[in-house]
Amino acid sequence: MSKPQTRAQWEARAAALQIRSQAFIDGKYVDAASGKTFDCISPIDGRVICAVAECEAEDVDRAVAVSRAAFNSGRWSETSPVHRKRTLIRFAQLIDQHGEELALLESLDMGKPVGDALVVDVAATVRCMNWTGEAIDKVYDQVAPTGHHELGLVTHEPLGVIAAIVPWNFPMLMAAWKLAPALAMGNSVILKPSEKSPLTAIRLAELAIEAGIPPGVFNVLPGFGKGAGEPLALHMDVDGLVFTGSTAIGKHLMQCAGRSNLKRAYMECGGKSPNIVFADAPDLDAAAKAAASGIFYNQGEVCTAASRLLVERSIKDEFMARVVEAGRQMQPRHPFEPGAPMGAMVDQVQMERVLGYIGQGSDEGAKLTLGGRRVLAETGGFYIEPTIFDDVLHTMTISREEIFGPVLSAIAFDSEEEALRIANDSPYGLAAGVWTQNLSRAHRVARKLRAGSVWVNYWDGGDMTAPFGGYKQSGNGRDKSLHAFSKYTETKATWINLSG
Ligand code: NAD
């Protein structure tokens, strides 16, 4: 079948989808033990897509028992790295082959443009599986530097049962960033997708089996945070808890780990990323377009969204006129329309939350220079215009809190020191950008920014080859690259007496 080119073709493809909506435990689709379901609503038009299994504590107990049994059996955990590599590469191929279906599910479920879902989410998920699979048979253990009387081996072993709890903004990709290194190391995984976007996770489980990952090694439990996430976080037989989501829930899950069995816990959380534009930026047009797409891409529902734009005062008015123009070009459209720059907000709750922040920005005295309203309401979907506030003070709520929507706050600064002070004055530290032609300043500022990723003269660079994660309350641990393996391994020292 050829790739759909028009909205009508995507709609026809969507109508023909056979959507999986049950939990996946021990290699089989099953209902929740209670028989409960919840409605999966498409933010594109507010319609119910399907009823999804609502897993709770009983399902968690079952999935943990199955995962533990699979781990103990060694049928995945004790296979050779080269076997796991080949299996993950097959998994990547299957995701690629089903790319249009997965992109469609992602778009229907969370409202992002289907074109972006295909070229970003699916492509990056395939790359993540491939890269991680390729890497796992090239990672060596160590021999300690000892005298001749003994041998010290430093080896890395899989943790055991991993619970992965993920958000709705890049549902499949965030899952892949956990799944790939966890599986590559030989762990069993229980994935709890967000209740707002469970469909691709449920489908992935079936593809994993087809790729050759044994039953019980990868299980998916759709459900709510309290009902399914919390029993996983508190479970005494889960060895590792990996999370991507809000800082508030991340903090709560660290407590759950402490209150239960001190499971290894790694949290990737929110952001309020500063994008600093100096007057000597190499190309103000490119910087303005990046400032706009950095906040409006994926409807602003991006952990690294460039939500705080810091502009040197001498160019601020001229620069902001360009940003407003670039933002105006990014109006939301139906996510199946080719080239739609933005789609729908994930649900009504998130839309209302973002509109609340917009109202607060105006009330606190920021100047609204673009957007600010809900649009396309007649579709039944949840769309918000690209929105820009100018003359924002760093004390205002819209400059301090993560909005997680298409809302930009622009702040003027007069010196490098002031820009750095504002940029770093945040509980978050996920990403930051700096635009300047001055090489010394670029290095100096990049070094002083307290953020896990810093981009110079562009926004949102990245690849599987480099780690991703946050400073401060943006999280601990790192996803992607060889660094990610450390979250899924125990380190063992084995000493052998050679003198006997
Ligand atoms: P969220 O914290 O509300 O939910 C994330 C996940 O946690 C969901 O699966 C949810 O069901 C679950 N959950 C909620 N309450 C729970 C509880 N009491 N116990 C266990 N699980 C619970 O976040 P969200 O709204 O889904 O996602 C948006 C957030 O994710 C933003 O803050 C964004 O910045 C962050 N994010 C961070 C990164 C990163 O890599 N740092 C990437 C993407 C998104």
Coordinates of C-alpha atoms and ligand atoms in Angstrom, one line a residue:
M1 CA 0.0 0.0 0.0
S2 CA 1.4 3.4 -0.9
K3 CA 1.8 6.1 1.7
P4 CA -1.3 8.3 2.2
Q5 CA -0.8 11.8 0.7
T6 CA -4.0 13.5 1.6
R7 CA -6.2 13.9 4.7
A8 CA -8.9 11.8 3.0
Q9 CA -6.4 9.0 2.5
W10 CA -5.2 9.1 6.1
E11 CA -8.9 9.1 7.2
A12 CA -9.6 6.0 5.1
R13 CA -6.6 4.3 6.6
A14 CA -7.7 5.3 10.1
A15 CA -11.2 3.9 9.5
A16 CA -9.7 0.5 8.5
L17 CA -7.5 0.2 11.6
Q18 CA -7.9 -2.8 13.8
I19 CA -7.0 -1.2 17.2
R20 CA -5.7 -3.3 20.0
S21 CA -6.9 -2.1 23.4
Q22 CA -6.2 -4.9 25.9
A23 CA -3.3 -5.3 28.3
F24 CA -0.5 -7.6 27.2
I25 CA 0.7 -10.1 29.7
D26 CA 2.8 -13.2 29.2
G27 CA 2.7 -12.9 25.4
K28 CA -1.2 -12.6 25.2
Y29 CA -3.7 -9.8 25.0
V30 CA -5.9 -10.0 28.1
D31 CA -8.7 -7.9 29.8
A32 CA -8.0 -6.3 33.1
A33 CA -8.7 -8.7 36.0
S34 CA -11.6 -6.5 37.1
G35 CA -13.0 -6.3 33.5
K36 CA -12.9 -2.5 33.8
T37 CA -12.1 -0.3 30.8
F38 CA -11.7 3.4 30.1
D39 CA -12.6 5.4 27.1
C40 CA -9.7 6.4 24.8
I41 CA -10.7 9.8 23.3
S42 CA -9.2 11.3 20.2
P43 CA -8.3 15.0 20.8
I44 CA -8.7 15.5 17.0
D45 CA -12.5 15.6 17.3
G46 CA -13.4 14.5 20.8
R47 CA -14.7 11.1 19.7
V48 CA -14.2 7.8 21.5
I49 CA -11.7 5.6 19.7
C50 CA -12.0 2.5 21.8
A51 CA -12.4 1.2 25.3
V52 CA -9.0 0.3 26.8
A53 CA -8.3 -2.2 29.6
E54 CA -8.0 -0.4 32.9
C55 CA -5.3 -2.3 34.8
E56 CA -5.0 -2.1 38.6
A57 CA -3.1 -3.8 41.5
E58 CA -4.2 -7.3 40.6
D59 CA -3.0 -7.0 37.1
V60 CA 0.3 -5.5 38.3
D61 CA 0.8 -8.5 40.6
R62 CA 0.3 -10.8 37.7
A63 CA 2.5 -8.9 35.3
V64 CA 5.3 -8.7 38.0
A65 CA 5.1 -12.5 38.6
V66 CA 5.2 -13.3 34.9
S67 CA 8.1 -10.9 34.4
R68 CA 10.0 -12.4 37.3
A69 CA 9.4 -15.9 36.1
A70 CA 10.6 -14.9 32.6
F71 CA 13.7 -13.3 34.0
N72 CA 14.5 -16.2 36.3
S73 CA 14.1 -18.7 33.4
G74 CA 17.0 -17.1 31.6
R75 CA 15.2 -17.4 28.2
W76 CA 16.0 -13.7 27.6
S77 CA 18.2 -12.6 30.5
E78 CA 20.8 -15.3 29.8
T79 CA 20.9 -15.1 26.1
S80 CA 24.0 -13.8 24.4
P81 CA 24.4 -10.1 23.6
V82 CA 24.5 -11.0 19.9
H83 CA 21.1 -12.8 20.2
R84 CA 19.6 -9.8 21.9
K85 CA 21.1 -7.5 19.3
R86 CA 19.6 -9.4 16.4
T87 CA 16.2 -9.5 18.1
L88 CA 16.2 -5.8 18.8
I89 CA 17.2 -5.1 15.2
R90 CA 14.3 -7.3 14.0
F91 CA 12.0 -5.4 16.4
A92 CA 13.2 -2.1 14.8
Q93 CA 12.5 -3.5 11.3
L94 CA 9.0 -4.4 12.3
I95 CA 8.3 -1.0 13.8
D96 CA 9.6 0.5 10.6
Q97 CA 7.4 -1.8 8.5
H98 CA 4.3 -0.8 10.5
G99 CA 5.4 2.8 10.6
E100 CA 2.3 4.3 9.0
E101 CA -0.1 2.4 11.3
L102 CA 1.9 3.4 14.4
A103 CA 2.1 7.0 13.3
L104 CA -1.7 7.0 12.7
L105 CA -2.3 5.5 16.2
E106 CA -0.1 8.2 17.7
S107 CA -1.8 11.0 15.9
L108 CA -5.3 9.7 16.6
D109 CA -4.5 9.1 20.2
M110 CA -2.6 12.3 21.2
G111 CA -3.4 14.8 18.4
K112 CA 0.0 15.4 16.9
P113 CA 0.3 15.8 13.1
V114 CA 0.5 12.4 11.5
G115 CA 3.4 13.6 9.2
D116 CA 5.5 14.5 12.3
A117 CA 4.5 11.2 14.0
L118 CA 5.9 9.4 10.9
V119 CA 9.1 11.3 10.3
V120 CA 10.0 12.0 13.9
D121 CA 8.4 9.6 16.4
V122 CA 8.5 6.4 14.3
A123 CA 11.8 7.2 12.7
A124 CA 13.4 8.0 16.1
T125 CA 11.9 4.9 17.7
V126 CA 13.4 2.7 14.9
R127 CA 16.8 4.4 15.3
C128 CA 16.7 3.9 19.1
M129 CA 16.0 0.2 18.8
N130 CA 18.6 -0.3 16.1
W131 CA 21.3 1.8 17.7
T132 CA 20.8 0.2 21.1
G133 CA 20.7 -3.3 19.6
E134 CA 23.8 -2.6 17.6
A135 CA 25.6 -1.3 20.7
I136 CA 24.9 -4.2 23.1
D137 CA 27.5 -6.7 21.8
K138 CA 30.2 -4.0 21.8
V139 CA 30.0 -3.2 25.5
Y140 CA 32.8 -4.7 27.5
D141 CA 33.2 -5.5 31.2
Q142 CA 36.4 -4.7 33.1
V143 CA 39.3 -6.4 34.9
A144 CA 40.4 -4.5 38.0
P145 CA 44.1 -3.5 38.2
T146 CA 45.4 -5.9 40.9
G147 CA 48.5 -7.7 41.9
H148 CA 49.3 -11.2 40.7
H149 CA 47.7 -12.9 43.6
E150 CA 44.1 -12.1 42.7
L151 CA 41.8 -11.3 39.9
G152 CA 39.1 -8.7 40.2
L153 CA 36.3 -8.8 37.6
V154 CA 33.9 -5.9 37.3
T155 CA 30.8 -7.1 35.5
H156 CA 27.4 -5.6 34.7
E157 CA 24.3 -7.7 35.1
P158 CA 20.7 -7.0 34.3
L159 CA 18.6 -5.6 37.2
G160 CA 15.7 -8.0 36.8
V161 CA 12.2 -6.6 36.5
I162 CA 11.9 -3.0 35.3
A163 CA 8.7 -0.9 35.5
A164 CA 8.6 1.9 32.9
I165 CA 6.0 4.6 33.4
V166 CA 5.8 7.0 30.5
P167 CA 4.0 10.2 29.4
W168 CA 1.7 11.1 26.5
N169 CA 3.6 13.7 24.5
F170 CA 5.9 11.2 22.6
P171 CA 4.3 8.0 23.8
M172 CA 6.2 5.5 21.6
L173 CA 9.5 7.2 21.6
M174 CA 9.6 7.8 25.4
A175 CA 8.8 4.1 25.8
A176 CA 11.5 3.1 23.4
W177 CA 14.1 5.2 25.3
K178 CA 13.4 2.9 28.3
L179 CA 12.6 -0.3 26.5
A180 CA 15.6 -0.6 24.2
P181 CA 18.4 -0.4 26.8
A182 CA 16.4 -2.4 29.4
L183 CA 15.7 -5.2 27.0
A184 CA 19.2 -5.0 25.5
M185 CA 20.7 -5.6 29.0
G186 CA 18.4 -8.7 29.4
N187 CA 15.8 -7.3 31.8
S188 CA 12.1 -8.1 31.8
V189 CA 10.0 -4.9 31.3
I190 CA 6.5 -3.8 32.3
L191 CA 5.5 -0.7 30.4
K192 CA 2.7 1.5 31.8
P193 CA 1.8 4.0 29.1
S194 CA -0.1 7.2 29.9
E195 CA -3.9 6.8 30.1
K196 CA -4.1 9.6 27.6
S197 CA -2.1 7.7 24.9
P198 CA -1.9 4.0 25.4
L199 CA -2.4 2.7 21.9
T200 CA 1.1 2.5 20.4
A201 CA 2.5 0.8 23.5
I202 CA -0.2 -1.9 23.3
R203 CA 0.6 -2.5 19.6
L204 CA 4.4 -2.6 20.2
A205 CA 4.0 -5.6 22.6
E206 CA 2.7 -7.7 19.7
L207 CA 5.5 -6.6 17.4
A208 CA 8.0 -7.5 20.1
I209 CA 6.7 -11.1 20.2
E210 CA 6.9 -11.3 16.4
A211 CA 10.5 -10.0 16.6
G212 CA 11.4 -12.9 18.9
I213 CA 11.3 -11.4 22.4
P214 CA 10.0 -14.3 24.5
P215 CA 6.5 -14.1 26.2
G216 CA 6.6 -12.5 29.6
V217 CA 9.7 -10.5 28.9
F218 CA 7.8 -7.4 27.7
N219 CA 4.4 -6.7 29.2
V220 CA 2.1 -3.7 28.8
L221 CA -0.4 -2.5 31.4
P222 CA -2.6 0.4 30.3
G223 CA -4.3 2.2 33.2
F224 CA -4.2 5.3 35.3
G225 CA -1.4 6.6 37.4
K226 CA -3.0 5.8 40.8
G227 CA -4.5 2.5 39.7
A228 CA -1.7 0.9 37.8
G229 CA 1.4 3.2 38.1
E230 CA 1.5 3.4 41.9
P231 CA 1.2 -0.3 42.6
L232 CA 4.2 -0.8 40.2
A233 CA 6.2 1.9 42.0
L234 CA 5.4 0.4 45.4
H235 CA 5.8 -3.3 44.3
M236 CA 8.3 -5.3 46.4
D237 CA 9.4 -7.4 43.5
V238 CA 10.1 -4.7 40.9
D239 CA 13.9 -4.0 40.8
G240 CA 14.0 -0.8 38.7
L241 CA 11.5 2.0 38.2
V242 CA 12.1 4.3 35.2
F243 CA 9.8 7.2 34.6
T244 CA 9.3 10.1 32.2
G245 CA 6.7 12.7 33.2
S246 CA 6.1 15.6 35.4
T247 CA 8.4 16.6 38.2
A248 CA 5.6 16.4 40.8
I249 CA 4.9 12.7 40.0
G250 CA 8.7 12.0 39.6
K251 CA 9.2 13.2 43.2
H252 CA 6.3 11.1 44.4
L253 CA 7.7 8.0 42.7
M254 CA 11.1 8.5 44.4
Q255 CA 9.2 8.3 47.7
C256 CA 7.4 5.1 46.5
A257 CA 10.8 3.5 45.8
G258 CA 12.0 4.5 49.3
R259 CA 8.8 3.4 51.0
S260 CA 9.0 0.0 49.4
N261 CA 12.1 -2.0 48.4
L262 CA 14.6 0.8 47.5
K263 CA 14.2 -0.2 43.9
R264 CA 16.5 1.7 41.6
A265 CA 14.6 4.8 40.5
Y266 CA 15.3 7.2 37.7
M267 CA 13.1 10.1 36.8
E268 CA 13.1 12.2 33.6
C269 CA 10.9 15.2 34.4
G270 CA 9.8 18.6 33.3
G271 CA 11.5 21.7 31.9
K272 CA 11.2 25.4 31.4
S273 CA 14.0 25.8 28.9
P274 CA 15.7 29.2 28.2
N275 CA 16.6 30.2 24.7
I276 CA 19.1 33.1 24.8
V277 CA 19.5 35.3 21.7
F278 CA 22.3 37.8 21.8
A279 CA 22.4 40.8 19.4
D280 CA 25.3 39.2 17.5
A281 CA 23.4 36.0 16.6
P282 CA 24.6 34.8 13.2
D283 CA 21.2 34.8 11.5
L284 CA 18.3 36.5 13.2
D285 CA 15.8 35.0 10.8
A286 CA 16.9 31.5 11.5
A287 CA 17.0 32.3 15.2
A288 CA 13.4 33.6 15.0
K289 CA 12.1 30.6 13.1
A290 CA 13.8 28.3 15.6
A291 CA 12.4 30.3 18.5
A292 CA 8.9 29.7 17.1
S293 CA 9.2 26.1 16.1
G294 CA 11.1 25.4 19.4
I295 CA 7.9 26.3 21.3
F296 CA 5.1 25.4 18.9
Y297 CA 6.3 22.1 17.6
N298 CA 4.2 19.2 18.9
Q299 CA 1.7 21.9 20.2
G300 CA 4.4 22.9 22.8
E301 CA 3.9 19.6 24.5
V302 CA 7.7 18.9 24.6
C303 CA 9.8 18.6 27.7
T304 CA 12.5 20.7 26.1
A305 CA 10.1 23.3 24.6
A306 CA 11.9 26.6 24.2
S307 CA 9.4 28.2 26.5
R308 CA 11.5 31.1 27.8
L309 CA 12.9 33.3 25.1
L310 CA 15.6 35.7 26.4
V311 CA 16.4 38.4 23.9
E312 CA 19.1 41.1 24.2
R313 CA 17.2 44.4 24.6
S314 CA 18.9 46.2 21.7
I315 CA 17.3 43.8 19.2
K316 CA 14.3 42.8 21.1
D317 CA 11.5 44.6 19.2
E318 CA 12.9 43.8 15.8
F319 CA 13.5 40.2 16.7
M320 CA 10.2 39.7 18.3
A321 CA 8.4 40.9 15.2
R322 CA 10.1 38.1 13.3
V323 CA 9.2 35.5 15.9
V324 CA 5.6 36.6 15.8
E325 CA 5.6 36.3 12.0
A326 CA 7.1 32.8 12.2
G327 CA 4.6 31.8 14.9
R328 CA 1.7 33.1 12.8
Q329 CA 2.6 30.5 10.2
M330 CA 2.2 27.7 12.6
Q331 CA -1.6 27.6 13.1
P332 CA -3.1 24.3 14.2
R333 CA -4.9 22.2 11.6
H334 CA -6.4 18.8 11.4
P335 CA -3.4 16.5 12.2
F336 CA -4.0 14.4 9.0
E337 CA -3.6 17.5 6.7
P338 CA -0.3 17.3 5.0
G339 CA 2.2 19.8 6.4
A340 CA 0.0 20.7 9.4
P341 CA 2.5 22.6 11.7
M342 CA 0.5 21.9 14.9
G343 CA -2.4 19.5 15.7
A344 CA -4.6 19.2 18.8
M345 CA -3.8 19.4 22.5
V346 CA -3.8 15.9 24.0
D347 CA -7.2 16.4 25.8
Q348 CA -9.7 18.9 27.1
V349 CA -8.0 19.0 30.5
Q350 CA -4.6 20.0 29.0
M351 CA -6.3 22.5 26.8
E352 CA -8.0 24.1 29.7
R353 CA -4.9 24.1 31.8
V354 CA -3.0 25.9 29.0
L355 CA -5.8 28.4 28.5
G356 CA -5.7 29.1 32.2
Y357 CA -2.0 30.0 32.0
I358 CA -2.7 32.3 29.1
G359 CA -5.3 34.1 31.1
Q360 CA -2.9 34.3 34.0
G361 CA -0.2 35.8 31.7
S362 CA -2.5 38.6 30.7
D363 CA -3.7 39.1 34.3
E364 CA -0.1 39.5 35.5
G365 CA 0.6 42.2 32.9
A366 CA 2.5 40.4 30.1
K367 CA 1.7 41.7 26.6
L368 CA -0.1 39.2 24.4
T369 CA 1.3 39.7 20.8
L370 CA 0.0 36.5 19.1
G371 CA -2.8 34.0 19.6
G372 CA -4.2 33.2 23.0
R373 CA -7.5 31.4 22.0
R374 CA -9.0 28.0 21.5
V375 CA -9.7 27.5 17.7
L376 CA -11.5 24.9 15.6
A377 CA -13.9 24.2 18.4
E378 CA -16.6 23.2 15.9
T379 CA -14.5 20.1 15.1
G380 CA -15.1 18.9 18.7
G381 CA -11.2 18.8 19.1
F382 CA -8.9 20.7 21.4
Y383 CA -6.8 23.2 19.4
I384 CA -5.0 26.3 20.7
E385 CA -3.4 29.1 18.6
P386 CA 0.3 29.6 18.8
T387 CA 0.6 32.2 21.6
I388 CA 3.3 34.7 22.3
F389 CA 3.7 37.0 25.4
D390 CA 6.2 39.8 25.2
D391 CA 7.4 42.1 28.0
V392 CA 7.4 39.1 30.4
L393 CA 9.0 39.6 33.8
H394 CA 10.9 36.6 35.2
T395 CA 8.7 36.8 38.3
M396 CA 5.5 36.0 36.4
T397 CA 3.9 32.6 36.6
I398 CA 4.2 32.1 32.8
S399 CA 8.0 32.5 33.1
R400 CA 8.3 30.1 36.1
E401 CA 6.0 27.2 35.6
E402 CA 6.0 24.6 32.9
I403 CA 2.9 25.2 30.8
F404 CA 3.3 22.3 28.3
G405 CA 1.5 24.1 25.5
P406 CA 2.1 26.5 22.7
V407 CA 2.8 29.5 24.8
L408 CA 6.0 31.5 24.5
S409 CA 7.3 34.0 27.2
A410 CA 9.8 36.6 25.9
I411 CA 12.0 38.4 28.4
A412 CA 14.5 41.2 27.6
F413 CA 18.1 41.2 29.1
D414 CA 20.9 43.7 29.1
S415 CA 24.1 41.7 29.7
E416 CA 25.5 38.2 29.6
E417 CA 25.4 38.0 33.4
E418 CA 21.8 38.9 33.5
A419 CA 20.9 36.4 30.8
L420 CA 22.6 33.6 32.7
R421 CA 21.1 34.6 36.0
I422 CA 17.5 34.5 34.5
A423 CA 18.2 31.3 32.6
N424 CA 19.5 29.5 35.6
D425 CA 16.9 30.8 38.0
S426 CA 14.6 27.9 37.6
P427 CA 14.0 24.6 39.4
Y428 CA 14.3 23.0 36.0
G429 CA 17.5 22.3 34.0
L430 CA 16.6 20.2 31.0
A431 CA 17.8 22.2 28.0
A432 CA 19.0 25.6 27.0
G433 CA 20.0 27.5 23.8
V434 CA 22.4 30.3 23.0
W435 CA 22.7 32.3 19.8
T436 CA 25.9 34.3 19.2
Q437 CA 28.8 34.6 16.8
N438 CA 31.2 35.1 19.5
L439 CA 33.0 31.8 20.0
S440 CA 34.3 32.6 23.5
R441 CA 30.9 33.7 24.6
A442 CA 29.3 30.6 23.2
H443 CA 31.6 28.3 25.2
R444 CA 31.4 30.4 28.3
V445 CA 27.6 30.6 28.4
A446 CA 27.2 26.9 27.4
R447 CA 29.5 26.0 30.3
K448 CA 27.6 28.1 32.8
L449 CA 24.1 27.0 31.8
R450 CA 22.8 24.4 34.3
A451 CA 21.1 22.2 31.8
G452 CA 21.5 18.6 30.5
S453 CA 21.5 19.7 26.8
V454 CA 22.8 23.0 25.5
W455 CA 22.4 24.0 21.8
V456 CA 24.5 26.7 20.2
N457 CA 23.0 28.5 17.2
Y458 CA 20.2 26.0 16.8
W459 CA 17.5 24.3 18.8
D460 CA 16.9 20.7 19.6
G461 CA 19.9 18.9 18.3
G462 CA 20.4 15.4 19.5
D463 CA 20.9 11.8 18.5
M464 CA 21.2 8.3 20.0
T465 CA 24.9 8.8 20.3
A466 CA 24.6 11.4 23.1
P467 CA 22.9 11.2 26.5
F468 CA 19.6 13.1 27.3
G469 CA 18.4 14.2 30.7
G470 CA 18.1 16.9 33.2
Y471 CA 19.9 18.9 35.9
K472 CA 18.1 19.9 39.1
Q473 CA 14.4 19.0 39.2
S474 CA 14.3 18.0 35.5
G475 CA 15.5 14.6 36.7
N476 CA 18.3 12.2 37.3
G477 CA 19.9 9.6 35.1
R478 CA 20.1 9.8 31.4
D479 CA 18.3 8.2 28.5
K480 CA 20.0 7.4 25.2
S481 CA 23.6 6.5 24.3
L482 CA 25.8 4.1 26.2
H483 CA 25.0 6.1 29.4
A484 CA 21.5 4.7 29.4
F485 CA 22.7 1.1 30.2
S486 CA 23.7 2.1 33.7
K487 CA 20.0 2.5 34.7
Y488 CA 19.3 -1.1 33.9
T489 CA 22.3 -2.8 35.4
E490 CA 23.8 -3.8 38.7
T491 CA 27.6 -3.7 38.9
K492 CA 29.3 -6.7 40.5
A493 CA 32.9 -7.1 41.7
T494 CA 34.0 -10.8 41.7
W495 CA 37.3 -11.5 43.4
I496 CA 39.3 -14.7 42.6
N497 CA 42.1 -15.8 44.8
L498 CA 45.0 -16.9 42.5
S499 CA 47.4 -17.9 45.2
G500 CA 46.0 -21.3 46.1
Ligands
NAD1 P1 2.5 12.9 34.4 O1 3.6 13.0 35.4 O2 1.2 13.4 34.8 O3 2.3 11.4 34.0 C1 3.3 10.6 33.5 C2 3.0 9.1 33.8 O4 2.9 8.9 35.2 C3 1.7 8.6 33.2 O5 1.8 7.3 32.7 C4 0.8 8.7 34.4 O6 -0.3 7.8 34.3 C5 1.7 8.2 35.5 N1 1.3 8.6 36.8 C6 0.6 9.7 37.2 N2 0.4 9.7 38.5 C7 1.0 8.6 39.0 C8 1.1 8.0 40.3 N3 0.6 8.6 41.4 N4 1.8 6.9 40.5 C9 2.4 6.3 39.4 N5 2.3 6.8 38.1 C10 1.6 7.9 37.9 O7 3.1 13.6 33.1 P2 2.4 13.8 31.7 O8 1.4 14.8 31.8 O9 2.0 12.4 31.2 O10 3.6 14.3 30.8 C11 4.1 15.6 30.8 C12 5.3 15.8 31.6 O11 6.3 14.9 31.1 C13 5.9 17.1 31.4 O12 6.3 17.6 32.7 C14 7.1 16.9 30.5 O13 8.1 17.9 30.7 C15 7.6 15.6 31.0 N6 8.5 15.0 30.0 C16 9.8 14.8 30.3 C17 10.7 14.3 29.4 C18 12.1 14.1 29.7 O14 12.8 13.3 29.0 N7 12.7 14.7 30.7 C19 10.2 13.8 28.1 C20 8.8 13.9 27.9 C21 7.9 14.5 28.8

